[in-house]
Amino acid sequence: MVLLTPLVRIISNEAPNVTIHLLPRARDAARVLQTNQADIVIEPIELFGPNDYPTASLLSDRWLCAVDANHPDVTGDTLTETQFLELPHLVYGIGDDRQLNLADQHLANVGVQRHIEVTVESFLLNPFLIKGTRLVSLVLERAARRLIGTVDIKLLESPISVPDIHEAMYWHPRHTTDPGHKWLREKLLNVAQQLD
């Protein structure tokens, strides 16, 4: 939502005969590049890990907690650690095996025990699913702020520190000098530089 919405707009206006195929996230992004299933992979560097693929940083984002705007237990602008641990959670899992997102992976790795009531594969569903419930969910700030007004939620600082996320684009070296590929990479970089 954050990167691709403005990218699609730009391409639609500047290059209307270009077709962009947006694919769902793959668990093994390096394999997707190696087997030429995608020209570019946008992935958090924390998930992609060490590699030899050409890369360019796009954006950083931070995790916030999202709750229903009229949450019965979270009445102010602060979520306490006790509330965070006692409330039911909605978590975002990736792929068929439900790989936890980076924030939820971090909490699991540091031993934070929570009651996970709902898992969902689409991050964008989180705010809609928590509306009218006691659920709390960790969400990325940039996307969640764009959804406020569409759904009545409030965003709060996480009472437990969660590391930021750093998105980058990766590509196979065979595409580095290709003019069309270079053009697309430049468009993505331009979009990323213009984000608030």
CSV table of C-alpha atoms in Angstrom, one decimal:
chain,number,residue,atom,x,y,z
A,1,MET,CA,0.0,0.0,0.0
A,2,VAL,CA,2.7,2.4,0.9
A,3,LEU,CA,5.1,1.9,-2.0
A,4,LEU,CA,3.0,0.2,-4.7
A,5,THR,CA,0.0,2.6,-4.7
A,6,PRO,CA,2.0,5.6,-5.8
A,7,LEU,CA,4.2,3.4,-8.1
A,8,VAL,CA,1.2,2.1,-10.0
A,9,ARG,CA,-0.1,5.6,-10.3
A,10,ILE,CA,3.1,6.8,-11.8
A,11,ILE,CA,3.4,3.9,-14.2
A,12,SER,CA,-0.2,4.3,-15.3
A,13,ASN,CA,0.5,7.9,-16.2
A,14,GLU,CA,4.0,7.7,-17.6
A,15,ALA,CA,4.0,4.3,-19.2
A,16,PRO,CA,0.5,3.1,-19.8
A,17,ASN,CA,1.6,0.3,-22.0
A,18,VAL,CA,3.7,-1.3,-19.3
A,19,THR,CA,2.1,-4.2,-17.4
A,20,ILE,CA,3.1,-4.7,-13.7
A,21,HIS,CA,2.4,-8.1,-12.2
A,22,LEU,CA,2.2,-7.8,-8.4
A,23,LEU,CA,2.9,-11.2,-6.7
A,24,PRO,CA,2.2,-12.3,-3.2
A,25,ARG,CA,5.1,-12.4,-0.8
A,26,ALA,CA,7.1,-15.6,-1.1
A,27,ARG,CA,8.8,-17.3,1.9
A,28,ASP,CA,12.0,-17.8,-0.1
A,29,ALA,CA,12.5,-14.5,-1.8
A,30,ALA,CA,16.1,-15.3,-2.9
A,31,ARG,CA,14.8,-18.3,-4.8
A,32,VAL,CA,12.2,-16.2,-6.5
A,33,LEU,CA,15.0,-14.0,-7.9
A,34,GLN,CA,17.3,-16.9,-8.8
A,35,THR,CA,14.5,-18.7,-10.8
A,36,ASN,CA,13.4,-15.5,-12.5
A,37,GLN,CA,9.9,-15.6,-11.1
A,38,ALA,CA,10.1,-11.9,-10.3
A,39,ASP,CA,12.2,-9.0,-11.5
A,40,ILE,CA,12.3,-7.2,-8.2
A,41,VAL,CA,11.6,-8.4,-4.6
A,42,ILE,CA,10.6,-5.9,-2.0
A,43,GLU,CA,11.5,-7.4,1.4
A,44,PRO,CA,12.5,-6.4,4.8
A,45,ILE,CA,16.3,-6.7,5.1
A,46,GLU,CA,15.7,-8.4,8.4
A,47,LEU,CA,13.9,-11.3,6.6
A,48,PHE,CA,15.9,-11.5,3.4
A,49,GLY,CA,19.1,-11.8,5.4
A,50,PRO,CA,22.7,-11.9,4.1
A,51,ASN,CA,23.0,-12.3,0.3
A,52,ASP,CA,24.9,-11.3,-2.8
A,53,TYR,CA,22.0,-9.8,-4.7
A,54,PRO,CA,22.1,-6.1,-5.7
A,55,THR,CA,19.9,-4.1,-3.4
A,56,ALA,CA,18.7,-0.6,-2.6
A,57,SER,CA,17.1,0.6,0.6
A,58,LEU,CA,13.6,2.0,0.2
A,59,LEU,CA,12.1,2.9,3.6
A,60,SER,CA,12.0,2.3,7.3
A,61,ASP,CA,8.9,1.9,9.3
A,62,ARG,CA,8.0,1.3,12.9
A,63,TRP,CA,5.5,-0.9,14.7
A,64,LEU,CA,2.5,0.5,16.6
A,65,CYS,CA,-0.3,-1.1,18.4
A,66,ALA,CA,-3.8,-0.8,16.9
A,67,VAL,CA,-7.0,-1.2,18.8
A,68,ASP,CA,-10.6,-0.3,18.2
A,69,ALA,CA,-11.1,3.5,18.8
A,70,ASN,CA,-13.8,2.7,21.3
A,71,HIS,CA,-11.9,-0.1,23.0
A,72,PRO,CA,-13.5,-0.8,26.4
A,73,ASP,CA,-10.2,-1.5,28.2
A,74,VAL,CA,-7.9,1.1,26.4
A,75,THR,CA,-9.6,4.4,27.1
A,76,GLY,CA,-6.7,6.8,26.9
A,77,ASP,CA,-3.8,7.3,24.5
A,78,THR,CA,-1.6,4.8,26.3
A,79,LEU,CA,-1.5,1.0,26.2
A,80,THR,CA,0.1,-0.5,29.3
A,81,GLU,CA,2.3,-3.6,29.2
A,82,THR,CA,-0.3,-5.3,31.5
A,83,GLN,CA,-3.1,-4.5,29.0
A,84,PHE,CA,-0.9,-5.6,26.1
A,85,LEU,CA,-0.2,-8.9,27.7
A,86,GLU,CA,-3.8,-9.5,28.9
A,87,LEU,CA,-5.7,-8.5,25.8
A,88,PRO,CA,-6.3,-11.0,23.0
A,89,HIS,CA,-4.1,-10.5,20.0
A,90,LEU,CA,-4.5,-10.6,16.2
A,91,VAL,CA,-1.2,-11.4,14.5
A,92,TYR,CA,-0.2,-11.2,10.9
A,93,GLY,CA,1.3,-14.4,9.5
A,94,ILE,CA,3.0,-14.8,6.1
A,95,GLY,CA,2.4,-17.7,3.7
A,96,ASP,CA,0.8,-21.1,4.1
A,97,ASP,CA,3.0,-21.9,7.2
A,98,ARG,CA,2.0,-18.6,8.9
A,99,GLN,CA,5.5,-17.3,9.4
A,100,LEU,CA,5.1,-14.5,11.9
A,101,ASN,CA,5.8,-10.9,11.0
A,102,LEU,CA,9.0,-9.4,12.3
A,103,ALA,CA,7.4,-7.7,15.3
A,104,ASP,CA,5.6,-10.9,16.5
A,105,GLN,CA,8.8,-12.9,15.8
A,106,HIS,CA,10.7,-10.5,18.0
A,107,LEU,CA,8.2,-10.8,20.8
A,108,ALA,CA,8.3,-14.6,20.6
A,109,ASN,CA,12.1,-14.6,20.6
A,110,VAL,CA,12.3,-12.5,23.7
A,111,GLY,CA,9.8,-14.8,25.5
A,112,VAL,CA,6.7,-12.5,25.5
A,113,GLN,CA,3.7,-14.7,26.1
A,114,ARG,CA,0.4,-13.5,24.6
A,115,HIS,CA,-3.0,-14.9,23.9
A,116,ILE,CA,-3.2,-15.0,20.1
A,117,GLU,CA,-6.9,-15.2,19.2
A,118,VAL,CA,-6.8,-14.5,15.4
A,119,THR,CA,-4.1,-14.9,12.7
A,120,VAL,CA,-4.5,-13.4,9.3
A,121,GLU,CA,-2.3,-13.4,6.2
A,122,SER,CA,-3.2,-9.9,4.9
A,123,PHE,CA,-1.8,-7.1,7.0
A,124,LEU,CA,-4.3,-4.8,5.5
A,125,LEU,CA,-7.2,-6.7,7.1
A,126,ASN,CA,-5.9,-6.1,10.7
A,127,PRO,CA,-7.6,-2.8,11.3
A,128,PHE,CA,-10.9,-4.0,9.9
A,129,LEU,CA,-10.8,-7.2,12.0
A,130,ILE,CA,-10.0,-5.5,15.3
A,131,LYS,CA,-12.9,-3.0,14.9
A,132,GLY,CA,-15.6,-3.8,17.4
A,133,THR,CA,-13.4,-6.3,19.3
A,134,ARG,CA,-11.0,-6.3,22.3
A,135,LEU,CA,-8.2,-7.4,20.0
A,136,VAL,CA,-4.9,-5.6,19.8
A,137,SER,CA,-2.5,-5.9,16.9
A,138,LEU,CA,1.0,-4.8,16.0
A,139,VAL,CA,0.8,-2.8,12.7
A,140,LEU,CA,3.2,-0.9,10.6
A,141,GLU,CA,2.7,2.8,11.1
A,142,ARG,CA,2.9,4.0,7.5
A,143,ALA,CA,0.1,1.7,6.2
A,144,ALA,CA,-2.0,1.9,9.4
A,145,ARG,CA,-2.1,5.8,9.2
A,146,ARG,CA,-3.4,5.6,5.7
A,147,LEU,CA,-6.3,3.4,6.9
A,148,ILE,CA,-7.4,5.8,9.7
A,149,GLY,CA,-10.7,7.3,8.6
A,150,THR,CA,-11.5,4.1,6.6
A,151,VAL,CA,-11.9,2.2,9.9
A,152,ASP,CA,-12.3,3.6,13.4
A,153,ILE,CA,-9.1,2.5,15.1
A,154,LYS,CA,-6.5,4.2,17.2
A,155,LEU,CA,-2.8,3.7,17.1
A,156,LEU,CA,-0.7,3.6,20.3
A,157,GLU,CA,3.0,3.2,21.1
A,158,SER,CA,3.9,-0.4,21.9
A,159,PRO,CA,4.6,-0.8,25.6
A,160,ILE,CA,7.2,-3.5,24.7
A,161,SER,CA,10.0,-2.3,22.5
A,162,VAL,CA,9.9,-3.7,18.9
A,163,PRO,CA,12.7,-3.1,16.4
A,164,ASP,CA,11.9,-1.0,13.3
A,165,ILE,CA,11.6,-2.6,9.9
A,166,HIS,CA,13.7,-1.7,6.9
A,167,GLU,CA,12.3,-2.4,3.4
A,168,ALA,CA,14.7,-2.8,0.5
A,169,MET,CA,14.4,-3.9,-3.1
A,170,TYR,CA,16.5,-6.8,-4.4
A,171,TRP,CA,17.1,-8.0,-8.0
A,172,HIS,CA,19.2,-10.6,-9.8
A,173,PRO,CA,22.5,-9.2,-11.2
A,174,ARG,CA,21.4,-10.3,-14.7
A,175,HIS,CA,19.0,-7.4,-14.7
A,176,THR,CA,21.3,-4.7,-13.3
A,177,THR,CA,22.2,-3.1,-16.7
A,178,ASP,CA,18.8,-3.8,-18.4
A,179,PRO,CA,17.4,-0.3,-19.3
A,180,GLY,CA,13.8,-1.2,-18.5
A,181,HIS,CA,14.7,-2.8,-15.2
A,182,LYS,CA,16.8,0.2,-14.3
A,183,TRP,CA,13.9,2.5,-15.1
A,184,LEU,CA,11.6,0.5,-12.8
A,185,ARG,CA,14.1,0.5,-10.0
A,186,GLU,CA,14.5,4.3,-10.4
A,187,LYS,CA,10.7,4.8,-10.2
A,188,LEU,CA,10.6,2.7,-7.0
A,189,LEU,CA,13.5,4.7,-5.5
A,190,ASN,CA,11.7,8.0,-6.4
A,191,VAL,CA,8.5,6.9,-4.8
A,192,ALA,CA,10.3,5.9,-1.6
A,193,GLN,CA,12.2,9.2,-1.4
A,194,GLN,CA,8.9,11.1,-1.7
A,195,LEU,CA,7.2,9.3,1.2
A,196,ASP,CA,6.5,11.3,4.4
